Short mmCIF file of C-alpha atoms in Angstrom, two decimals:
data_model
loop_
_atom_site.label_atom_id
_atom_site.label_comp_id
_atom_site.label_asym_id
_atom_site.label_seq_id
_atom_site.Cartn_x
_atom_site.Cartn_y
_atom_site.Cartn_z
CA MET A 123 237.32 279.80 132.01
CA ILE A 124 238.68 276.67 131.61
CA LEU A 125 236.72 274.09 129.77
CA PRO A 126 238.15 270.19 130.37
CA ILE A 127 236.58 268.02 127.50
CA GLY A 128 237.13 264.19 128.20
CA PRO A 129 238.99 261.84 128.69
CA ILE A 130 235.23 260.33 127.85
CA HIS A 131 233.42 262.11 125.75
CA PRO A 132 230.84 261.53 122.67
CA TYR A 133 233.42 262.46 120.03
CA LEU A 134 236.30 261.07 121.66
CA LYS A 135 236.98 257.41 121.15
CA GLU A 136 240.07 257.75 122.72
CA PRO A 137 240.95 258.93 126.31
CA LEU A 138 242.43 262.44 126.29
CA ARG A 139 241.73 265.55 128.00
CA LEU A 140 241.75 268.54 126.28
CA LYS A 141 241.52 271.69 128.41
CA LEU A 142 240.31 275.07 126.27
CA GLN A 143 240.92 278.28 128.08
CA THR A 144 237.75 280.21 126.57
CA GLU A 145 236.40 283.83 126.68
CA GLY A 146 233.00 283.67 126.15
CA GLU A 147 232.63 280.47 123.27
CA LYS A 148 236.04 281.59 121.75
CA VAL A 149 238.93 279.58 122.55
CA VAL A 150 242.27 281.62 123.54
CA LYS A 151 244.59 278.70 124.44
CA ALA A 152 244.30 275.02 124.65
CA GLU A 153 246.29 272.30 126.44
CA ILE A 154 246.53 268.64 125.99
CA ASP A 155 246.68 266.41 129.13
CA TYR A 156 248.18 262.90 127.92
CA GLY A 157 248.77 259.90 129.74
CA TYR A 158 245.83 257.90 129.90
CA VAL A 159 247.06 255.19 127.42
CA HIS A 160 250.76 254.77 128.89
CA ARG A 161 251.43 250.93 128.77
CA GLY A 162 255.42 250.74 128.71
CA ILE A 163 255.38 248.79 125.07
CA GLU A 164 259.48 249.94 124.47
CA LYS A 165 260.27 248.88 127.83
CA ILE A 166 258.64 245.14 127.33
CA MET A 167 260.02 244.59 123.95
CA GLU A 168 263.72 244.86 125.28
CA GLY A 169 265.37 241.74 125.55
CA LYS A 170 263.17 239.95 123.59
CA ASN A 171 263.29 238.47 120.07
CA TRP A 172 261.58 239.75 116.92
CA GLN A 173 258.86 237.04 117.41
CA LYS A 174 258.08 238.40 120.49
CA GLY A 175 258.51 242.20 119.36
CA ILE A 176 256.68 242.30 116.33
CA TYR A 177 252.92 241.29 117.67
CA LEU A 178 253.66 244.23 120.49
CA SER A 179 254.64 246.81 117.49
CA GLU A 180 251.02 246.01 116.29
CA ARG A 181 249.35 246.64 119.00
CA ILE A 182 250.79 250.23 119.53
CA CYS A 183 248.09 251.70 117.56
CA GLY A 184 244.70 249.45 116.27
CA ILE A 185 244.12 251.62 113.51
CA CYS A 186 247.75 251.90 111.83
CA SER A 187 248.76 248.43 113.23
CA TYR A 188 249.70 247.36 109.80
CA GLU A 189 252.50 249.85 109.40
CA HIS A 190 254.11 249.35 112.45
CA THR A 191 254.62 246.15 111.64
CA GLN A 192 256.16 247.03 108.38
CA THR A 193 258.33 249.44 109.87
CA PHE A 194 259.63 246.81 112.76
CA ALA A 195 260.24 244.31 110.07
CA GLU A 196 262.16 246.54 107.68
CA VAL A 197 264.35 247.94 110.47
CA ILE A 198 265.88 244.32 111.40
CA GLU A 199 265.96 243.55 107.42
CA LEU A 200 268.02 246.69 107.30
CA ILE A 201 270.07 245.50 110.52
CA SER A 202 270.48 242.05 109.17
CA GLY A 203 271.02 243.14 105.62
CA VAL A 204 268.31 241.30 104.02
CA THR A 205 265.93 242.57 101.52
CA ALA A 206 262.57 240.97 101.15
CA PRO A 207 261.42 239.04 97.83
CA MET A 208 259.81 241.43 95.42
CA ARG A 209 256.47 239.96 95.51
CA ALA A 210 256.36 240.35 99.33
CA GLN A 211 257.33 244.01 98.90
CA TYR A 212 254.37 244.14 96.50
CA LEU A 213 252.12 242.42 98.79
CA ARG A 214 253.03 244.62 101.29
CA VAL A 215 252.55 247.89 99.35
CA ILE A 216 248.89 246.34 98.51
CA THR A 217 248.02 245.45 102.42
CA ASN A 218 249.57 249.13 103.09
CA GLU A 219 247.63 251.08 100.93
CA LEU A 220 244.25 248.97 101.95
CA ASP A 221 245.16 250.14 105.33
CA ARG A 222 245.76 253.84 104.76
CA ILE A 223 242.29 253.66 102.59
CA GLN A 224 240.35 252.40 105.88
CA SER A 225 242.10 254.71 108.14
CA HIS A 226 241.83 257.59 106.15
CA LEU A 227 237.60 256.67 105.90
CA LEU A 228 237.66 256.49 109.53
CA ALA A 229 239.26 259.71 110.41
CA ASN A 230 237.01 261.46 108.06
CA SER A 231 233.91 259.83 109.29
CA THR A 232 235.05 260.86 113.03
CA PHE A 233 235.24 264.40 111.35
CA PHE A 234 232.16 263.93 109.83
CA LYS A 235 230.71 263.08 113.33
CA SER A 236 232.03 265.84 114.84
CA MET A 237 230.36 268.02 112.39
CA ASP A 238 227.15 266.55 113.19
CA HIS A 239 226.83 265.40 109.26
CA GLU A 240 225.15 262.05 109.73
CA THR A 241 224.62 261.21 106.47
CA LEU A 242 228.25 261.46 105.52
CA PHE A 243 229.24 259.88 108.39
CA MET A 244 227.00 256.44 107.77
CA ASN A 245 228.26 256.40 103.95
CA THR A 246 231.78 257.09 104.84
CA LEU A 247 231.78 254.20 107.32
CA ALA A 248 229.78 252.11 104.94
CA LEU A 249 232.99 252.72 102.26
CA ARG A 250 235.43 251.69 104.98
CA GLU A 251 233.79 248.22 105.36
CA TYR A 252 234.85 247.25 101.92
CA ALA A 253 238.38 248.05 102.50
CA MET A 254 238.24 246.01 105.97
CA GLU A 255 236.72 242.97 103.94
CA ALA A 256 239.23 243.57 101.30
CA LEU A 257 241.96 243.31 104.59
CA GLU A 258 240.25 240.18 105.87
CA LEU A 259 240.36 238.24 102.51
CA LEU A 260 244.05 239.07 102.25
CA THR A 261 245.17 238.58 105.86
CA GLY A 262 242.73 236.68 107.67
CA ASN A 263 241.96 239.32 110.26
CA ARG A 264 240.25 242.58 110.34
CA VAL A 265 242.24 244.92 112.83
CA ASN A 266 245.85 243.65 113.91
CA LEU A 267 246.24 241.85 110.45
CA GLY A 268 249.67 239.86 112.03
CA TRP A 269 250.60 239.87 107.78
CA ASN A 270 254.29 240.89 108.23
CA VAL A 271 257.21 238.75 109.20
CA VAL A 272 261.13 239.60 109.22
CA GLY A 273 262.10 238.39 105.41
CA GLY A 274 258.87 238.79 103.93
CA VAL A 275 255.14 238.12 104.52
CA ARG A 276 253.21 235.49 106.02
CA MET A 277 251.13 233.73 103.17
CA ASP A 278 250.79 234.04 99.52
CA ALA A 279 247.81 235.58 97.72
CA GLU A 280 246.32 233.91 94.53
CA LYS A 281 244.55 235.72 91.64
CA LYS A 282 241.04 234.68 92.85
CA HIS A 283 242.09 237.19 95.90
CA PHE A 284 243.58 240.49 93.75
CA ASP A 285 240.09 240.00 91.71
CA ALA A 286 238.01 240.34 94.67
CA ILE A 287 240.36 243.19 96.12
CA LEU A 288 239.94 244.79 92.77
CA ARG A 289 236.02 244.27 93.06
CA LYS A 290 235.92 245.68 96.48
CA LEU A 291 237.95 248.79 95.17
CA ASP A 292 235.60 249.37 92.66
CA LYS A 293 232.78 249.47 95.08
CA ILE A 294 234.62 252.19 97.32
CA GLU A 295 235.52 254.28 94.08
CA GLU A 296 231.82 254.19 92.54
CA GLY A 297 230.67 255.50 96.09
CA PHE A 298 233.69 257.85 96.69
CA TYR A 299 233.11 260.44 94.17
CA ARG A 300 229.57 260.67 95.03
CA HIS A 301 230.09 261.22 98.84
CA LYS A 302 233.30 263.54 98.12
CA ALA A 303 231.35 265.69 95.97
CA LEU A 304 228.62 265.86 99.13
CA PHE A 305 231.39 267.24 101.03
CA GLU A 306 233.06 269.43 98.51
CA GLU A 307 229.85 271.24 96.96
CA ALA A 308 227.74 271.67 99.94
CA PRO A 309 227.56 274.86 101.00
CA VAL A 310 226.96 274.43 104.84
CA VAL A 311 229.61 271.86 104.96
CA GLY A 312 231.95 274.23 103.54
CA LEU A 313 230.91 277.24 105.82
CA ARG A 314 231.47 274.87 108.64
CA CYS A 315 235.07 274.05 107.85
CA LYS A 316 236.58 276.95 105.68
CA GLY A 317 239.08 279.21 107.44
CA VAL A 318 238.34 276.86 110.56
CA GLY A 319 241.39 275.94 112.74
CA ILE A 320 244.10 277.21 110.48
CA MET A 321 247.77 276.27 110.87
CA THR A 322 250.06 278.28 108.52
CA HIS A 323 253.07 276.63 106.72
CA GLU A 324 255.53 278.20 108.75
CA GLU A 325 253.71 276.82 112.16
CA ALA A 326 253.65 273.57 110.51
CA VAL A 327 257.38 273.58 109.92
CA LYS A 328 258.30 274.90 113.49
CA GLY A 329 255.68 272.42 114.72
CA HIS A 330 257.18 269.12 112.76
CA ALA A 331 253.48 268.60 111.64
CA VAL A 332 253.78 265.43 109.36
CA GLY A 333 251.30 263.32 106.94
CA PRO A 334 248.12 264.59 105.58
CA ILE A 335 247.93 267.67 108.22
CA GLY A 336 251.23 268.87 107.41
CA ARG A 337 250.75 268.11 103.52
CA ALA A 338 247.40 270.16 103.98
CA SER A 339 249.54 273.18 105.06
CA GLY A 340 251.90 272.92 102.50
CA ILE A 341 254.45 270.70 103.74
CA LYS A 342 255.45 268.61 100.30
CA HIS A 343 257.03 265.72 101.89
CA ASP A 344 255.58 262.12 101.84
CA CYS A 345 257.71 258.93 103.16
CA ARG A 346 256.73 256.86 100.41
CA GLN A 347 258.64 259.05 98.24
CA ASP A 348 262.00 257.82 99.63
CA HIS A 349 261.18 254.34 100.16
CA PRO A 350 262.97 252.11 98.02
CA THR A 351 259.52 249.94 96.82
CA TYR A 352 257.42 253.11 96.31
CA ARG A 353 260.32 255.05 94.68
CA ASP A 354 261.57 252.16 92.32
CA GLU A 355 258.45 250.13 91.49
CA PHE A 356 255.57 252.60 91.48
CA GLU A 357 254.01 255.79 90.28
CA PHE A 358 253.70 257.77 93.11
CA LYS A 359 253.56 261.55 93.65
CA PRO A 360 252.28 263.25 97.09
CA ILE A 361 249.08 265.04 97.63
CA TRP A 362 249.11 268.29 99.14
CA ARG A 363 247.28 271.70 99.67
CA LYS A 364 247.85 275.42 100.65
CA GLU A 365 245.16 276.14 103.05
CA GLY A 366 245.74 274.34 106.48
CA ASP A 367 242.37 274.58 107.44
CA ASN A 368 239.72 271.63 108.58
CA TYR A 369 238.63 271.63 105.12
CA ALA A 370 242.07 271.21 103.75
CA ARG A 371 242.94 268.46 105.98
CA THR A 372 239.74 266.56 105.34
CA MET A 373 240.02 267.06 101.45
CA ASN A 374 243.61 266.04 101.79
CA ARG A 375 242.82 262.81 103.44
CA LEU A 376 239.70 261.97 100.88
CA ASN A 377 241.84 262.89 98.02
CA GLU A 378 244.53 260.56 98.99
CA VAL A 379 242.26 257.54 99.15
CA PRO A 380 241.93 257.57 95.32
CA GLN A 381 245.50 257.60 95.07
CA SER A 382 245.98 254.62 97.04
CA ILE A 383 243.58 252.95 95.16
CA TYR A 384 245.57 253.75 91.97
CA LEU A 385 248.88 252.35 93.48
CA ILE A 386 247.18 249.29 94.81
CA ARG A 387 245.70 248.88 90.96
CA GLN A 388 249.42 249.37 90.10
CA ALA A 389 250.74 246.41 92.22
CA ILE A 390 248.14 244.02 91.44
CA ALA A 391 248.81 244.78 87.72
CA ASN A 392 252.48 244.01 88.01
CA ILE A 393 253.39 241.75 90.96
CA PRO A 394 256.08 239.47 89.98
CA ASP A 395 256.11 235.74 91.08
CA GLY A 396 258.53 234.08 93.48
CA PRO A 397 258.63 233.56 97.33
CA VAL A 398 256.98 235.59 99.55
CA ARG A 399 259.38 235.14 102.33
CA VAL A 400 263.10 234.56 103.08
CA PRO A 401 264.82 233.07 106.19
CA VAL A 402 266.69 235.73 108.07
CA GLU A 403 269.63 235.30 110.05
CA VAL A 404 268.95 238.54 112.79
CA GLY A 405 272.46 240.02 112.87
CA SER A 406 273.85 242.74 115.74
CA GLY A 407 273.69 246.55 114.78
CA PHE A 408 271.72 249.54 115.32
CA GLY A 409 269.25 250.63 112.27
CA GLU A 410 266.57 253.32 111.76
CA TRP A 411 263.53 253.23 109.33
CA ARG A 412 261.28 255.53 108.41
CA ASN A 413 257.52 255.18 106.76
CA GLU A 414 254.29 256.89 105.70
CA ALA A 415 251.56 255.63 108.29
CA PRO A 416 248.02 256.69 107.61
CA ARG A 417 248.92 259.56 109.75
CA GLY A 418 252.40 260.40 108.67
CA GLU A 419 255.94 259.40 109.36
CA VAL A 420 256.47 256.83 111.94
CA THR A 421 260.47 256.24 112.64
CA TYR A 422 262.01 252.90 114.38
CA MET A 423 265.23 253.29 115.82
CA MET A 424 266.70 249.62 117.12
CA GLU A 425 269.61 248.13 118.46
CA THR A 426 269.68 244.52 118.46
CA ASN A 427 271.91 242.01 120.10
CA GLY A 428 272.19 239.01 118.41
CA ASN A 429 268.59 237.93 117.89
CA LEU A 430 267.60 239.93 120.54
CA ILE A 431 266.13 243.46 120.88
CA LYS A 432 268.81 245.60 122.89
CA HIS A 433 266.82 249.02 122.91
CA ILE A 434 264.01 250.39 120.81
CA SER A 435 262.94 254.03 120.17
CA ILE A 436 259.24 254.17 118.24
CA ARG A 437 258.26 257.93 116.99
CA THR A 438 254.52 258.08 116.12
CA PRO A 439 252.79 260.53 113.83
CA SER A 440 250.29 261.70 116.18
CA ILE A 441 252.22 262.85 118.50
CA MET A 442 253.65 265.79 116.68
CA ASN A 443 250.06 266.41 115.02
CA ILE A 444 248.22 266.78 118.17
CA ASP A 445 250.70 269.34 119.67
CA THR A 446 250.36 271.28 116.31
CA CYS A 447 246.76 271.20 117.00
CA ALA A 448 247.01 272.27 120.63
CA ARG A 449 249.26 275.04 119.46
CA TYR A 450 248.36 276.53 116.32
CA MET A 451 245.55 275.17 115.17
CA LEU A 452 243.00 275.64 118.23
CA ASN A 453 244.08 278.82 119.17
CA GLY A 454 241.10 281.58 118.26
CA VAL A 455 238.73 279.41 117.19
CA ALA A 456 235.55 281.12 117.26
CA THR A 457 233.46 278.46 119.33
CA VAL A 458 233.94 275.19 121.32
CA SER A 459 232.19 272.87 118.77
CA ASP A 460 234.87 274.03 116.02
CA ALA A 461 237.37 273.23 118.54
CA LEU A 462 235.92 269.79 119.02
CA THR A 463 235.68 269.52 114.96
CA THR A 464 239.17 270.95 114.56
CA TYR A 465 240.60 268.49 117.30
CA ALA A 466 239.02 265.70 114.88
CA SER A 467 240.09 266.99 111.80
CA CYS A 468 243.88 266.44 113.26
CA ASP A 469 243.32 262.64 113.01
CA PRO A 470 244.59 262.20 116.26
CA CYS A 471 245.59 258.93 117.38
CA ILE A 472 246.27 258.59 121.51
CA ALA A 473 247.17 255.00 121.56
CA CYS A 474 250.22 255.49 119.45
CA THR A 475 251.57 258.84 121.35
CA GLU A 476 252.07 257.79 124.92
CA ARG A 477 255.51 255.81 125.42
CA VAL A 478 257.66 258.45 127.17
CA SER A 479 256.86 258.58 131.02
CA ILE A 480 259.30 260.08 133.28
CA THR A 481 260.31 259.07 136.70
CA ASP A 482 261.37 261.28 139.13
CA ALA A 483 264.04 259.15 141.33
CA ALA A 484 264.05 260.87 144.22
CA THR A 485 260.08 261.33 144.82
CA GLY A 486 259.17 258.27 142.85
CA ARG A 487 256.71 261.02 141.13
CA ARG A 488 255.72 259.39 137.59
CA GLU A 489 254.73 262.00 134.86
CA ILE A 490 254.03 261.32 131.26
CA LYS A 491 256.02 264.39 129.12
CA ASP A 492 254.75 265.54 125.67
CA PHE A 493 257.21 266.01 122.23
CA TYR A 494 258.54 269.53 123.20
CA GLU A 495 259.28 269.16 127.37
CA VAL A 496 261.13 265.91 125.99
CA ILE A 497 263.17 267.65 123.42
CA MET B 77 206.79 250.41 139.97
CA PHE B 78 208.74 253.20 138.14
CA ASN B 79 211.80 251.03 138.12
CA SER B 80 209.94 247.77 136.85
CA LEU B 81 208.15 249.79 134.20
CA LYS B 82 212.11 251.34 133.38
CA ASP B 83 213.06 247.45 132.95
CA ILE B 84 210.76 246.87 130.17
CA VAL B 85 211.66 249.54 128.07
CA ARG B 86 215.37 249.59 129.30
CA LYS B 87 215.82 245.78 127.44
CA SER B 88 215.03 247.00 124.51
CA SER B 89 216.93 250.18 124.35
CA ILE B 90 220.35 249.77 125.44
CA HIS B 91 222.69 253.05 126.07
CA VAL B 92 226.14 251.98 125.73
CA CYS B 93 229.40 253.98 127.05
CA LEU B 94 232.85 252.86 125.85
CA VAL B 95 235.86 253.47 128.21
CA ASN B 96 239.24 253.06 126.57
CA CYS B 97 241.15 252.47 129.85
CA GLY B 98 244.68 252.34 127.79
CA GLY B 99 243.77 249.73 125.01
CA CYS B 100 245.62 249.47 121.10
CA ASN B 101 242.20 251.16 120.04
CA GLY B 102 241.48 248.07 118.34
CA CYS B 103 238.59 247.10 120.30
CA ASP B 104 237.25 250.67 120.20
CA ILE B 105 237.27 251.12 116.31
CA GLU B 106 235.73 247.48 115.81
CA VAL B 107 232.77 249.53 118.22
CA VAL B 108 232.96 252.56 115.79
CA ALA B 109 232.51 249.66 112.90
CA LEU B 110 229.35 248.42 114.53
CA LEU B 111 227.72 251.90 113.90
CA SER B 112 228.09 251.36 110.03
CA PRO B 113 225.10 250.56 107.95
CA LYS B 114 226.71 246.87 107.52
CA TYR B 115 225.93 246.03 111.05
CA ASP B 116 223.57 248.70 112.26
CA LEU B 117 223.86 248.85 116.06
CA GLU B 118 220.99 251.04 116.19
CA GLN B 119 218.35 248.07 114.55
CA TYR B 120 218.98 246.50 117.52
CA GLY B 121 217.67 249.00 120.00
CA ILE B 122 221.63 250.05 121.30
CA TYR B 123 222.64 253.31 121.29
CA PHE B 124 225.82 254.60 121.54
CA HIS B 125 225.87 257.38 124.11
CA ASN B 126 229.49 257.65 125.63
CA ASN B 127 228.14 259.38 128.40
CA PRO B 128 228.62 257.06 131.83
CA ARG B 129 225.71 259.49 133.51
CA GLU B 130 223.07 257.88 130.99
CA ALA B 131 224.64 254.60 130.18
CA ASP B 132 222.95 251.09 130.99
CA VAL B 133 225.82 249.19 129.60
CA ILE B 134 229.78 250.41 130.02
CA LEU B 135 232.00 248.51 127.39
CA VAL B 136 235.40 248.66 128.83
CA THR B 137 238.73 248.00 126.99
CA GLY B 138 242.24 248.00 127.51
CA PRO B 139 244.19 247.03 130.39
CA VAL B 140 243.87 249.78 133.13
CA THR B 141 246.92 251.83 132.71
CA ASP B 142 248.25 253.79 135.93
CA GLN B 143 246.05 256.72 135.28
CA TRP B 144 242.82 254.67 135.05
CA VAL B 145 242.87 252.93 138.31
CA ASP B 146 241.00 255.65 140.23
CA ASN B 147 239.08 256.99 137.13
CA LEU B 148 237.72 253.72 136.19
CA ARG B 149 236.36 253.56 139.47
CA ARG B 150 234.63 257.12 139.27
CA ILE B 151 232.93 256.49 135.80
CA TYR B 152 231.29 253.17 137.19
CA ALA B 153 229.89 255.06 139.83
CA LYS B 154 228.58 257.67 138.05
CA ALA B 155 226.69 255.21 135.52
CA PRO B 156 223.00 254.65 136.99
CA GLU B 157 221.78 251.68 138.55
CA PRO B 158 221.20 248.98 137.19
CA LYS B 159 224.09 248.62 134.90
CA ILE B 160 225.99 246.00 133.45
CA VAL B 161 229.83 245.97 132.49
CA VAL B 162 231.11 244.13 129.64
CA THR B 163 234.70 243.89 128.89
CA LEU B 164 236.01 243.65 125.34
CA GLY B 165 239.36 241.88 124.16
CA ALA B 166 241.83 239.94 125.79
CA CYS B 167 243.39 243.38 127.86
CA PRO B 168 240.56 243.76 130.42
CA GLN B 169 240.86 240.02 131.04
CA THR B 170 244.63 239.38 131.82
CA GLY B 171 246.47 242.54 130.31
CA GLY B 172 246.81 240.83 126.77
CA VAL B 173 250.04 241.49 125.49
CA PHE B 174 251.09 244.29 127.73
CA GLY B 175 250.77 242.27 131.04
CA GLN B 176 254.38 241.00 130.92
CA GLU B 177 257.47 242.43 132.76
CA GLY B 178 257.93 245.79 132.01
CA GLY B 179 254.27 246.54 131.40
CA ARG B 180 252.77 249.24 133.22
CA VAL B 181 249.31 247.82 133.73
CA ASN B 182 246.85 246.99 136.06
CA ALA B 183 244.57 244.26 134.58
CA PRO B 184 242.32 242.48 135.23
CA VAL B 185 239.09 244.91 135.15
CA SER B 186 237.55 242.68 137.65
CA ASP B 187 239.85 243.82 140.35
CA PHE B 188 238.16 247.66 140.13
CA ILE B 189 234.61 247.13 138.87
CA PRO B 190 232.38 244.02 139.05
CA VAL B 191 232.54 242.74 135.28
CA ASP B 192 229.26 241.12 134.00
CA ALA B 193 230.38 239.77 130.85
CA ALA B 194 233.74 239.27 128.78
CA VAL B 195 234.35 239.27 125.10
CA PRO B 196 237.61 237.70 124.53
CA GLY B 197 239.80 238.23 121.48
CA CYS B 198 242.19 240.79 119.96
CA PRO B 199 240.26 242.26 118.93
CA PRO B 200 236.84 240.50 118.78
CA ARG B 201 235.03 241.10 115.75
CA PRO B 202 231.58 243.54 115.64
CA ASP B 203 229.49 240.76 115.21
CA GLU B 204 230.91 239.16 118.33
CA ILE B 205 230.60 242.33 120.00
CA LEU B 206 226.63 242.84 119.10
CA ALA B 207 226.24 239.04 119.80
CA ALA B 208 227.43 239.11 123.45
CA VAL B 209 225.92 242.45 124.20
CA LEU B 210 222.35 241.37 122.69
CA ALA B 211 222.98 238.08 124.63
CA VAL B 212 223.88 239.05 128.22
CA VAL B 213 222.41 242.64 128.68
CA PRO B 214 218.60 242.97 128.33
CA GLY B 215 218.27 239.48 131.00
CA ALA B 216 221.05 241.18 133.36
CA ILE B 217 219.58 244.47 133.18
CA ALA B 218 216.17 243.09 134.13
CA ALA B 219 217.55 241.11 136.93
CA LYS B 220 219.38 243.87 138.38
CA GLY B 221 216.22 245.73 138.37
CA ARG B 222 214.12 243.30 140.21
CA ALA B 223 216.74 242.94 143.12
CA GLN B 224 216.84 246.86 143.19
CA ASP B 225 212.97 246.86 143.49
CA LYS B 226 213.08 244.34 146.07
CA GLY B 227 215.82 246.42 148.02
CA GLU B 228 213.53 249.41 147.72
CA ASP B 229 210.01 248.15 148.74
#
């Protein structure tokens, strides 16, 4: 029988329909229905200048909103041949890693909720609030930060802000190891996620899995290795695991939180003085830039004509991760409730995903295509 | 009789269903942040249920994309009377940043379902959402329930 889940469901905060083909409780095939969040952002951006484009790019996705604006700013800086001042780059790293901490903790708390582990869910959300407070302290906003501009960041931070951020990080770290042990060592939790929703290394490569989902299946790649600021200024090594199950994905995300804390501490210790923004004369041309969003690699390809955006194409990580989830992870999952935890473990972000819509000119019928159909 | 009893109870136990009809997720994660111990939604008698069939309050976020036009009406019809609709953020009111030329959105939400209250902001802060729901919902549910009672008698 086919069991539809969503678009409104207690565990799915975002609208999406999972169609599970089941034999008894066992899931034999899974299919995903997209198309509830298609808004046409790329089309709206065309013919506008970057000041109008950057806040649209921020609203592609609310959870990883920061990384979208950074990539947007960096691709225009690449086209114009400008580099942001070093202090602005450091501030970008601090904000990026704070955003990663809150996103990973939110994703994990959703996973714990889908496992019905209320204690971990509440504790992880409580820890996340410290990261949100730090972000609000630094930028003035909680979710859509409005922090990046082309040529730097919007405003400078002082020593008292950095001190307050360090205190918040101490608090996150203090609670983090306790809760991580609760997940790592408790036998019930382990039984519930070890060996469930396995994606092998070959499948991850074939399905283009990115980010923590790919790294949990043994893909040793993190876009931060190739980013100029991280490569030249910071000590950084990607975290990866071999198992490829729900446990590995969650642990991989958990382990990236102390790594981000370490990166922020490095940044605050070594931040240079100087301006935070340089004026930019936007040039014409084509540029492509990749960054590591909390969910994986996000790519911006942009063609500008003078100050105006001629064409823009955005690829977000979730489109690959959700498809690998439907194709490989959900196949053969023993029960329907495990299917939901598996889906939550791939950290789906639907708002990112839906920007491809194809209109049949003859009939006028519109449909939203997924990644594989378009390629 | 039963309805008036239910009204008294419902004023202090509010079941909420969150419907994201195409937003950027920002408002939704602020609603999730409300569940955290810092804000502690359940202390105020609000239960985050996400099932339209048991909801007293439907929180709508997002600018109503094409796929949601019919589905939003269907979800509204599924919620039992008396029901309150509160919209969160700029999108359900005006389309927000997506309500421009080229955007595939059908905002405002009030074109499709009756809206009782709106919380502006992009996104509104969690405490604002909480304050709005607590300010508007108990009174509105009671008023709607009384109107329904009169109709039945």
